[in-house]
Short mmCIF file of C-alpha atoms and ligand atoms in Angstrom, two decimals:
data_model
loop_
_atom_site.label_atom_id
_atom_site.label_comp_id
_atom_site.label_asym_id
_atom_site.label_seq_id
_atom_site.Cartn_x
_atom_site.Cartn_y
_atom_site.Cartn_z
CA UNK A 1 91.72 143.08 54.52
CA UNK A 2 90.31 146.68 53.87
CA UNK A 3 86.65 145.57 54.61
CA UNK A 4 84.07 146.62 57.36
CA UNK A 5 82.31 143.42 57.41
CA UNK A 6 82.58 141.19 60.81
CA UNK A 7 84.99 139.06 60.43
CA UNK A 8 84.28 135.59 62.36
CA UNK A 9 86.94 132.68 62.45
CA UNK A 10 86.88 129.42 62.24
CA UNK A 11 88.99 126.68 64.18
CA UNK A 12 88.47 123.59 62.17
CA UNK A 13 87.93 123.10 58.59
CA UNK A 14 85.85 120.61 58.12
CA UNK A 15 82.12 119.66 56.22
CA UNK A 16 80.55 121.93 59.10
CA UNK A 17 83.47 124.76 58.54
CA UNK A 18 82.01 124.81 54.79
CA UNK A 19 78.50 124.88 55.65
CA UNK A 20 79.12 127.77 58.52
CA UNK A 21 81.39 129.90 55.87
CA UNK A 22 78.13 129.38 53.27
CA UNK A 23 75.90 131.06 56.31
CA UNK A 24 78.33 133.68 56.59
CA UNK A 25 78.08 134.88 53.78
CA UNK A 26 74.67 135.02 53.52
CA UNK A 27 74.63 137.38 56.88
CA UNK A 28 77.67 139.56 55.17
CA UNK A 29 80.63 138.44 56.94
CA UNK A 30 83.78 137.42 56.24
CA UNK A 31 85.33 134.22 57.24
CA UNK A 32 88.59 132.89 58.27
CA UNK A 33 89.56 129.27 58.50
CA UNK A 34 92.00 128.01 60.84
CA UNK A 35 93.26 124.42 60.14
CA UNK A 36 95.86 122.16 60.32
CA UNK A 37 94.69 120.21 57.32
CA UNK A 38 96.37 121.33 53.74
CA UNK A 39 93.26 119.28 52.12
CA UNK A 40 90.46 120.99 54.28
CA UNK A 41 87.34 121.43 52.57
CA UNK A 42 86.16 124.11 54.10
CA UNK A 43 88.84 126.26 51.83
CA UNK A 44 86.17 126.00 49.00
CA UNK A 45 83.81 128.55 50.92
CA UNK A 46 85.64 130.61 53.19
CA UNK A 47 87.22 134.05 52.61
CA UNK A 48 90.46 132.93 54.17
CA UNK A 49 92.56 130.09 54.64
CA UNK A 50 95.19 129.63 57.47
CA UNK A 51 96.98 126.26 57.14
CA UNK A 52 99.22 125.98 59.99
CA UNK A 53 100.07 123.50 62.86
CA UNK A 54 98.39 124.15 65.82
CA UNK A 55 101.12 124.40 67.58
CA UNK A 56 102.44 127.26 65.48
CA UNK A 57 102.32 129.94 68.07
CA UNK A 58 102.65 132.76 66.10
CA UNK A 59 100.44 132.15 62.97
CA UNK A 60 97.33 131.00 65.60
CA UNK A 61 98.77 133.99 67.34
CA UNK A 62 98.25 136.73 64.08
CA UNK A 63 94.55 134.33 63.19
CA UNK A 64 93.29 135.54 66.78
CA UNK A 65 94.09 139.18 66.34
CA UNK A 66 92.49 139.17 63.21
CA UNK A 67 89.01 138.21 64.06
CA UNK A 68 86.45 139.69 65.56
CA UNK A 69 84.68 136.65 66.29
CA UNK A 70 85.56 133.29 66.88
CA UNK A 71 84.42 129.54 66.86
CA UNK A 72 84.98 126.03 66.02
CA UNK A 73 83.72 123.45 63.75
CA UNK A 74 85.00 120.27 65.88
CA UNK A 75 85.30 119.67 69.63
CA UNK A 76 88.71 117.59 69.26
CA UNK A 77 91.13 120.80 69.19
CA UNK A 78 93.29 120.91 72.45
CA UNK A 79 92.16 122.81 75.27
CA UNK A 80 95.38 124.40 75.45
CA UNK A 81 94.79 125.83 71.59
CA UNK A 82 91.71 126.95 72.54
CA UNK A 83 92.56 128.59 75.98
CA UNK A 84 95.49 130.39 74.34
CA UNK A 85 93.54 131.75 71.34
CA UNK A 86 90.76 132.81 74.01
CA UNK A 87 93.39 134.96 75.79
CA UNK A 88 93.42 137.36 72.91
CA UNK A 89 89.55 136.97 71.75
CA UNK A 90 86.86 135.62 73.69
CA UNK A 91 86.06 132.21 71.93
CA UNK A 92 82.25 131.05 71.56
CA UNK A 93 81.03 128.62 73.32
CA UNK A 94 83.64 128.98 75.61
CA UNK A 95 86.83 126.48 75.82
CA UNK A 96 85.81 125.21 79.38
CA UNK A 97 82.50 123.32 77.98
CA UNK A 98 85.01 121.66 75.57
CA UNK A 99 87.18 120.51 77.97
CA UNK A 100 84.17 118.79 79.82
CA UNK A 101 82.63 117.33 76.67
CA UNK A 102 85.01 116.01 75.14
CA UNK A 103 86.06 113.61 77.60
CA UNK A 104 83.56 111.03 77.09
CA UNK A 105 84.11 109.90 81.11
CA UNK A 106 83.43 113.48 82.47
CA UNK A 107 80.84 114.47 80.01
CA UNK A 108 78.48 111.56 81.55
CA UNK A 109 79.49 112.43 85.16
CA UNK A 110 78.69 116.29 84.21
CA UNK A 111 75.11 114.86 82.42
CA UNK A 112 74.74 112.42 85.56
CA UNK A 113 74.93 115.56 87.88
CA UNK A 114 72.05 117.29 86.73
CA UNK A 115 70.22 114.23 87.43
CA UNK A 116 69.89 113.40 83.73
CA UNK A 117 70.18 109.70 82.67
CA UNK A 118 73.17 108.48 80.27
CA UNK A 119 73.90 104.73 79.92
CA UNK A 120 75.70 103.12 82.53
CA UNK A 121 79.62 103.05 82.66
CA UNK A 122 82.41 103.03 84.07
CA UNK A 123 86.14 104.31 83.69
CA UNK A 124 88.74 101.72 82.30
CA UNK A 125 92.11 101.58 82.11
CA UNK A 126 93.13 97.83 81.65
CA UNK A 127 91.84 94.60 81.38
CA UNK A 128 91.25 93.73 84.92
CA UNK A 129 88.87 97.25 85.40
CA UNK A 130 86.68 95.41 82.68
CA UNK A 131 86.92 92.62 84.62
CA UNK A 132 85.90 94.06 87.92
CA UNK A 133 82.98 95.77 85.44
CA UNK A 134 81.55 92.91 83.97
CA UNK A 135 78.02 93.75 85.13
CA UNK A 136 78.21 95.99 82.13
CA UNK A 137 78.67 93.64 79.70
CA UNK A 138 77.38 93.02 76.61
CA UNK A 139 79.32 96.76 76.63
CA UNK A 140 81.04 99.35 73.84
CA UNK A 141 84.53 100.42 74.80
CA UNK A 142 85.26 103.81 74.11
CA UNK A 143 88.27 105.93 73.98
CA UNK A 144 87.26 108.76 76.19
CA UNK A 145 89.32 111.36 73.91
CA UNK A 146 89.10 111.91 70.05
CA UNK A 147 86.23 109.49 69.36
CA UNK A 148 83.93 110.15 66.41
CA UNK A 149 81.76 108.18 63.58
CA UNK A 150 82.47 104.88 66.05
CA UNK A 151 86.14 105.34 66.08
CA UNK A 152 87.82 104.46 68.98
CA UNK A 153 85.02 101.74 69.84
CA UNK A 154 85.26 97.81 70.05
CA UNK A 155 81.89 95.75 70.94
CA UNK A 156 83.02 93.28 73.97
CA UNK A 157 79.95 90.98 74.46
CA UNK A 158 81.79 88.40 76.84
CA UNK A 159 84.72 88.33 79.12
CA UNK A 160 85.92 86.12 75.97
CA UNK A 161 86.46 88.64 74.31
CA UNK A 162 89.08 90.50 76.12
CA UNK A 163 91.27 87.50 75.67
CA UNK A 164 91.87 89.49 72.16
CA UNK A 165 94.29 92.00 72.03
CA UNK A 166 92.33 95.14 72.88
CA UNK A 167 93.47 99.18 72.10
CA UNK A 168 93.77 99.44 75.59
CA UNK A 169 96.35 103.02 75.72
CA UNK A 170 94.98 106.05 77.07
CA UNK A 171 91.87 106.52 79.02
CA UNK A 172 88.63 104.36 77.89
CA UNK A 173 84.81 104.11 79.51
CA UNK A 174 82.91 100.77 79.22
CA UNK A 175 79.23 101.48 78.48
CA UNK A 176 76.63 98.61 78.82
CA UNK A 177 75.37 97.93 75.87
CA UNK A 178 71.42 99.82 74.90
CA UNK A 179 68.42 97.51 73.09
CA UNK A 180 67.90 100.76 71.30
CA UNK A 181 64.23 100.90 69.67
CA UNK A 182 64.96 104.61 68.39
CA UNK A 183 67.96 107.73 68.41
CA UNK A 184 66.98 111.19 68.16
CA UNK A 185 68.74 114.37 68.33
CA UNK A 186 67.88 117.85 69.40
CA UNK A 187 69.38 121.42 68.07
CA UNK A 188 69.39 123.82 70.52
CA UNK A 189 70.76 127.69 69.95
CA UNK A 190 71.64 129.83 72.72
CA UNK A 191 72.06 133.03 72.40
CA UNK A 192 73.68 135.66 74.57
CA UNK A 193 71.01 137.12 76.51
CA UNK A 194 70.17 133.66 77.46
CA UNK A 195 67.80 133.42 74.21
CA UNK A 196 67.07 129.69 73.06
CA UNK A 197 65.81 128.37 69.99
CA UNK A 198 65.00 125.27 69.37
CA UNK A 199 64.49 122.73 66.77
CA UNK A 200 62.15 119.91 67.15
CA UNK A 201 63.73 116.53 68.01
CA UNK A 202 65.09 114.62 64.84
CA UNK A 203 65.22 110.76 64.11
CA UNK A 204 68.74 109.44 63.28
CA UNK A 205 69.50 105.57 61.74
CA UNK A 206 73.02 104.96 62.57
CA UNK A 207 74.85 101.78 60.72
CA UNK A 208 78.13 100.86 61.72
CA UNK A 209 78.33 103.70 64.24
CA UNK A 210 78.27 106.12 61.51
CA UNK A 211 74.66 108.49 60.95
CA UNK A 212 72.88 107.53 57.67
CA UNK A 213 69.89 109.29 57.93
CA UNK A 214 68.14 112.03 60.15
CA UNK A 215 64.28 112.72 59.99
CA UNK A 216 61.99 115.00 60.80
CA UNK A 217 59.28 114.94 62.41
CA UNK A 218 60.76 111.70 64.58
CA UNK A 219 57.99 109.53 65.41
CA UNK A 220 58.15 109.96 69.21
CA UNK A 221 55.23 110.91 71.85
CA UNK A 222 54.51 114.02 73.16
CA UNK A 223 56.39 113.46 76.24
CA UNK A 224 59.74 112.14 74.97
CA UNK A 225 58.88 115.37 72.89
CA UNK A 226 58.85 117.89 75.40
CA UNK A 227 61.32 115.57 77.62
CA UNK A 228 64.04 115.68 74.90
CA UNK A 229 63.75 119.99 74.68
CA UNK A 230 63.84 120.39 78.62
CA UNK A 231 66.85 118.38 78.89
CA UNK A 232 68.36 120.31 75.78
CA UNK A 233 67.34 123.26 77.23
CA UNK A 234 68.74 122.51 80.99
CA UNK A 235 72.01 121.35 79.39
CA UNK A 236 72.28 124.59 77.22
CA UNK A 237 71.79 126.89 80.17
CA UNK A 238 73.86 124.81 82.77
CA UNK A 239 76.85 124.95 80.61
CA UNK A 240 75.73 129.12 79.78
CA UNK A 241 76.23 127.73 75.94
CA UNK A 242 76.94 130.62 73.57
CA UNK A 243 75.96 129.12 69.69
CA UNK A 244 74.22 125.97 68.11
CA UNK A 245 75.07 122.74 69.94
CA UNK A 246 73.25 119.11 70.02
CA UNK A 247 72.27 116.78 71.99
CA UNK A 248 71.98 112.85 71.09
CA UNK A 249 69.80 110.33 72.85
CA UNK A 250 68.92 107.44 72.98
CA UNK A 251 65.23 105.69 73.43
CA UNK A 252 65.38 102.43 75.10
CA UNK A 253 62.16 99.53 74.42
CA UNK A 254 60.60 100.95 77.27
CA UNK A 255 60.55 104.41 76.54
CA UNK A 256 63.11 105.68 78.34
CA UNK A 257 65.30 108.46 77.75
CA UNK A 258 68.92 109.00 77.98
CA UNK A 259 71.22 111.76 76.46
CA UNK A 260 74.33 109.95 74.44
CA UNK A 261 76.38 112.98 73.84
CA UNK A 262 76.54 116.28 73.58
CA UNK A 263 78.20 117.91 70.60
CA UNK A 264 79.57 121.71 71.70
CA UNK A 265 79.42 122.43 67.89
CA UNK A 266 76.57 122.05 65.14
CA UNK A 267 76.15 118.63 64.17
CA UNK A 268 75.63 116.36 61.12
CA UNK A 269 71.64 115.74 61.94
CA UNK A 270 70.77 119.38 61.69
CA UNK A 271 71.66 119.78 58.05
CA UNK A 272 68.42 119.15 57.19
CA UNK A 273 67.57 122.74 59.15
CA UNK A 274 68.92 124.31 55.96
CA UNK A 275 66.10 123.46 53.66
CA UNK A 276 63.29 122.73 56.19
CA UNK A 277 63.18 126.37 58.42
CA UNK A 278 63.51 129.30 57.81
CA UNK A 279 67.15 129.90 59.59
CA UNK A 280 69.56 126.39 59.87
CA UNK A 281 71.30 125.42 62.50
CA UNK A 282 74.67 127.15 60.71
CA UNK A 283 73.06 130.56 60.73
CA UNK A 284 71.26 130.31 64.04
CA UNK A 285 75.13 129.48 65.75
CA UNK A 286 76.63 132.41 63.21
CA UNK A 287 73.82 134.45 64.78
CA UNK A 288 74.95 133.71 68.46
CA UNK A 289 78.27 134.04 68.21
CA UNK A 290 78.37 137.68 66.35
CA UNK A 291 75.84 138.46 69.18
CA UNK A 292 72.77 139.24 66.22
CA UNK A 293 69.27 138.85 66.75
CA UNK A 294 67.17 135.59 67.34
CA UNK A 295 65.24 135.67 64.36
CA UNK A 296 61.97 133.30 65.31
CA UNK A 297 62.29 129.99 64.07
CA UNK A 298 59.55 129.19 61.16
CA UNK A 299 59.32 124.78 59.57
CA UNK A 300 58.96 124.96 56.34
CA UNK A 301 58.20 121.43 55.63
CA UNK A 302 59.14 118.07 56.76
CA UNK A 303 62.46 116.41 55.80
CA UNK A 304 64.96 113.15 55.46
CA UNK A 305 68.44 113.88 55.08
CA UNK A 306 70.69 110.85 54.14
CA UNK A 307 74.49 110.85 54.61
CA UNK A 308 76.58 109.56 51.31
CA UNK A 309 79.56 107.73 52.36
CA UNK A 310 82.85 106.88 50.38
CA UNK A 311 82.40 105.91 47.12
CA UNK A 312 78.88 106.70 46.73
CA UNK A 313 79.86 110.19 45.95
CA UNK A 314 80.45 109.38 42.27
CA UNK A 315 76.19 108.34 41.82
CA UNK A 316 74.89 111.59 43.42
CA UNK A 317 77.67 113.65 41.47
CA UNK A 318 75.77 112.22 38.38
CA UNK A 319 72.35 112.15 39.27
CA UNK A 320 69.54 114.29 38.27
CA UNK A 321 67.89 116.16 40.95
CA UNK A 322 64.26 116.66 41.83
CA UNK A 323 62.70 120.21 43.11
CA UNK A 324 62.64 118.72 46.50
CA UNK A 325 66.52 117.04 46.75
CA UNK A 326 69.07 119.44 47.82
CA UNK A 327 72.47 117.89 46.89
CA UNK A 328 75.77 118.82 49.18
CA UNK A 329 79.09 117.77 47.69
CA UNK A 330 81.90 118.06 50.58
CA UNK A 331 84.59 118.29 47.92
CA UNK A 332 86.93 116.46 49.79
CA UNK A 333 90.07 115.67 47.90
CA UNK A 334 89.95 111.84 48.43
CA UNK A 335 86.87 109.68 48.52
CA UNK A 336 87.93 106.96 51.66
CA UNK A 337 85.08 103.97 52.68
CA UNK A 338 83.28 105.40 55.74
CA UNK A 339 84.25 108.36 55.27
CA UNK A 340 80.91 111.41 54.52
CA UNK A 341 81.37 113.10 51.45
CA UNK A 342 77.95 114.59 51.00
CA UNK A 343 74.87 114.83 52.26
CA UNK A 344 71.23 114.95 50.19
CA UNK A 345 68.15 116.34 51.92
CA UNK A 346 64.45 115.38 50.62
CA UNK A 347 61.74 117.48 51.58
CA UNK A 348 59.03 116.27 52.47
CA UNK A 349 55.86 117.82 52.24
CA UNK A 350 53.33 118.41 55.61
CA UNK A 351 50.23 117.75 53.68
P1 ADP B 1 80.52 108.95 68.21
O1 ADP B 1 81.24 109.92 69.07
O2 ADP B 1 81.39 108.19 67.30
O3 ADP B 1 79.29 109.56 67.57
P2 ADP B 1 78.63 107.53 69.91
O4 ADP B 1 78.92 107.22 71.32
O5 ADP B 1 77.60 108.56 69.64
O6 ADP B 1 80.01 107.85 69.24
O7 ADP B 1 78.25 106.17 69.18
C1 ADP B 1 77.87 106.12 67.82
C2 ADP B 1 76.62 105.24 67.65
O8 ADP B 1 76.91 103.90 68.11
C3 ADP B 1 75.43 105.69 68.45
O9 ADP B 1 74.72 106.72 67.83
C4 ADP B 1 74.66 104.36 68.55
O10 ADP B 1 73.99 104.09 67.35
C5 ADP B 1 75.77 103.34 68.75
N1 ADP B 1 76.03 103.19 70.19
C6 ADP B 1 76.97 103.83 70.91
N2 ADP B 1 76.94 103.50 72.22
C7 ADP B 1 75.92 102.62 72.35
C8 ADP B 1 75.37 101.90 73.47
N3 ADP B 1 75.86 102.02 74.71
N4 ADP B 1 74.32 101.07 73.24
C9 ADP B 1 73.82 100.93 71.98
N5 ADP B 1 74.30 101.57 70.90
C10 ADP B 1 75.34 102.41 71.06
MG1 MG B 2 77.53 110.27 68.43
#
């Protein structure tokens, strides 16, 4: 590796690995991919591919030396990975905001303590703790660890319903169940003199517990607006956030805020920041990370991007494109239902 360039690496090598490697380059460094995943798209678009088992001490070992920087694409890697690979180069954001968001139970109680709203919930272990929580009901169980795209969840309307055999191993929160009348989601980058930028709030449709589309502008007030980017903004500078992360809410029918979850990583709604500003969401974390300047965000237009799912692919692989739709092809080795293999983004003009 006789180059000068920075070289950043990447723990995960996902959809979002790809699309981070792709803003890499752009800014002239050199990526490494860390992954556990032979298939991993993300080995399309970086510069290097390590395909190793976590637990592989030595070859995680040799990836951290290597680097100058380094992040991750997904919050799910075990603290312990993280913690060791930090001990040989500071990892951004840092390790100890993963450990608190990705525990579904002490995410809310860390959201809760900044006197920000989340849904009600409580902690479960077995049957009877739903039992003795029935208040919350009609309520989502959730696995607290490893969640995503509505895995790990089961609907429970009535006590009835626990009569079924539930996934009850592991830790699990009940949340009551929210008459949502709209989700948004807001990008926030912070950098590491304490910098933010921002992106305005986005609209997402979710079906099945899995994001179809994301919009902007959302079609909120003002105040749910500003509301949204203070709570971003608090969360960002509580947790002393180092890159792109996001933060979902929800909008009950009377207005009301709450904040879902936070993602510690950039996130499937701000794809459409590649085509509508002037710096996405991938180069804005890039930017953070390798400590490079906060380049003022500029919208270039409005925008809709819409999630393609399984087999779906095979239609937008053959379709003709219009000046305005920006296809993104995953290249994921095996097309699965409910699974995202691509993503197009429509802009929309301001008029
Ligand atoms: P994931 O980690 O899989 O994204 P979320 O908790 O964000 O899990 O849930 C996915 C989607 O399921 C949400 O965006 C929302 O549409 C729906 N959902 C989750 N929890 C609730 C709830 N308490 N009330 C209403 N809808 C919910
Ligand atoms: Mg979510």
């Amino acid at each position: 590796m006789g180059n000068m360039k920075p070289i950043l690496g990447i723990i995960g090598g996902g959809q979002l690995g790809s699309m981070l490697c792709h803003a890499a380059k752009k800014l002239d460094i050199y990526t490494i991919i860390l992954t556990d995943d032979p298939d991993a798209p993300a080995q399309n678009f970086c510069n290097d591919f390590i395909c190793t088992n976590y637990s592989n001490k030595s070859e995680v070992e040799k990836f951290a030396h290597s680097c100058n920087f380094i992040t991750f694409e997904f919050e799910n890697i075990p603290f312990e990975i993280l913690q060791e690979i930090s001990n040989i180069k500071q990892v951004r954001p840092d390790p100890k905001i993963n450990k608190i968001v990705q525990n579904r139970f002490s995410e809310k109680n860390f959201i809760n303590s900044l006197g920000i709203s989340t849904t009600e919930f409580a902690f479960i272990k077995t049957k009877n703790d739903i039992e003795k929580n029935k208040e919350l009901l009609p309520g989502i169980l959730k696995t607290c660890l490893l969640g995503y795209d509505g895995k790990g969840q089961s609907v429970i309307n009535t006590m009835e319903d626990i009569k079924k055999e539930l996934p009850l191993s592991g830790d699990f929160i009940l949340e009551k169940f929210v008459n949502l009348k709209q989700e948004i989601s807001v990008i926030i980058t912070r950098f590491q003199n304490g910098e933010c930028s921002i992106y305005e709030p986005i609209e997402n449709i979710h079906k099945e517990q899995i994001l179809r589309s994301s919009t902007i502008p959302a079609n909120i007030s003002k105040e749910l607006f500003n509301q949204a980017h203070n709570i971003a903004k608090i969360i960002s500078e509580k947790l002393q956030y180092i890159g792109t992360m996001c933060v979902e809410y929800f909008i009950d029918y009377n207005n009301k805020l709450y904040v879902n979850e936070i993602a510690p990583r950039v996130h499937n709604s701000g794809h459409l920041t590649i085509n509508a500003f002037n710096v996405s969401q991938f180069e804005n974390h890039i930017r953070a990370v390798c400590n490079l300047d906060n380049i003022p965000l500029q919208k270039k237009s409005n925008a809709q991007m819409i999630n393609i799912i399984g087999a779906d692919i095979a239609n937008y692989r053959k379709k003709k494109l219009k000046n305005e739709e920006f296809f993104f092809d995953y290249m994921k080795k095996e097309i699965k239902s409910k699974r995202k293999m691509g993503h197009i983004t429509t802009l929309i003009s301001k008029q």
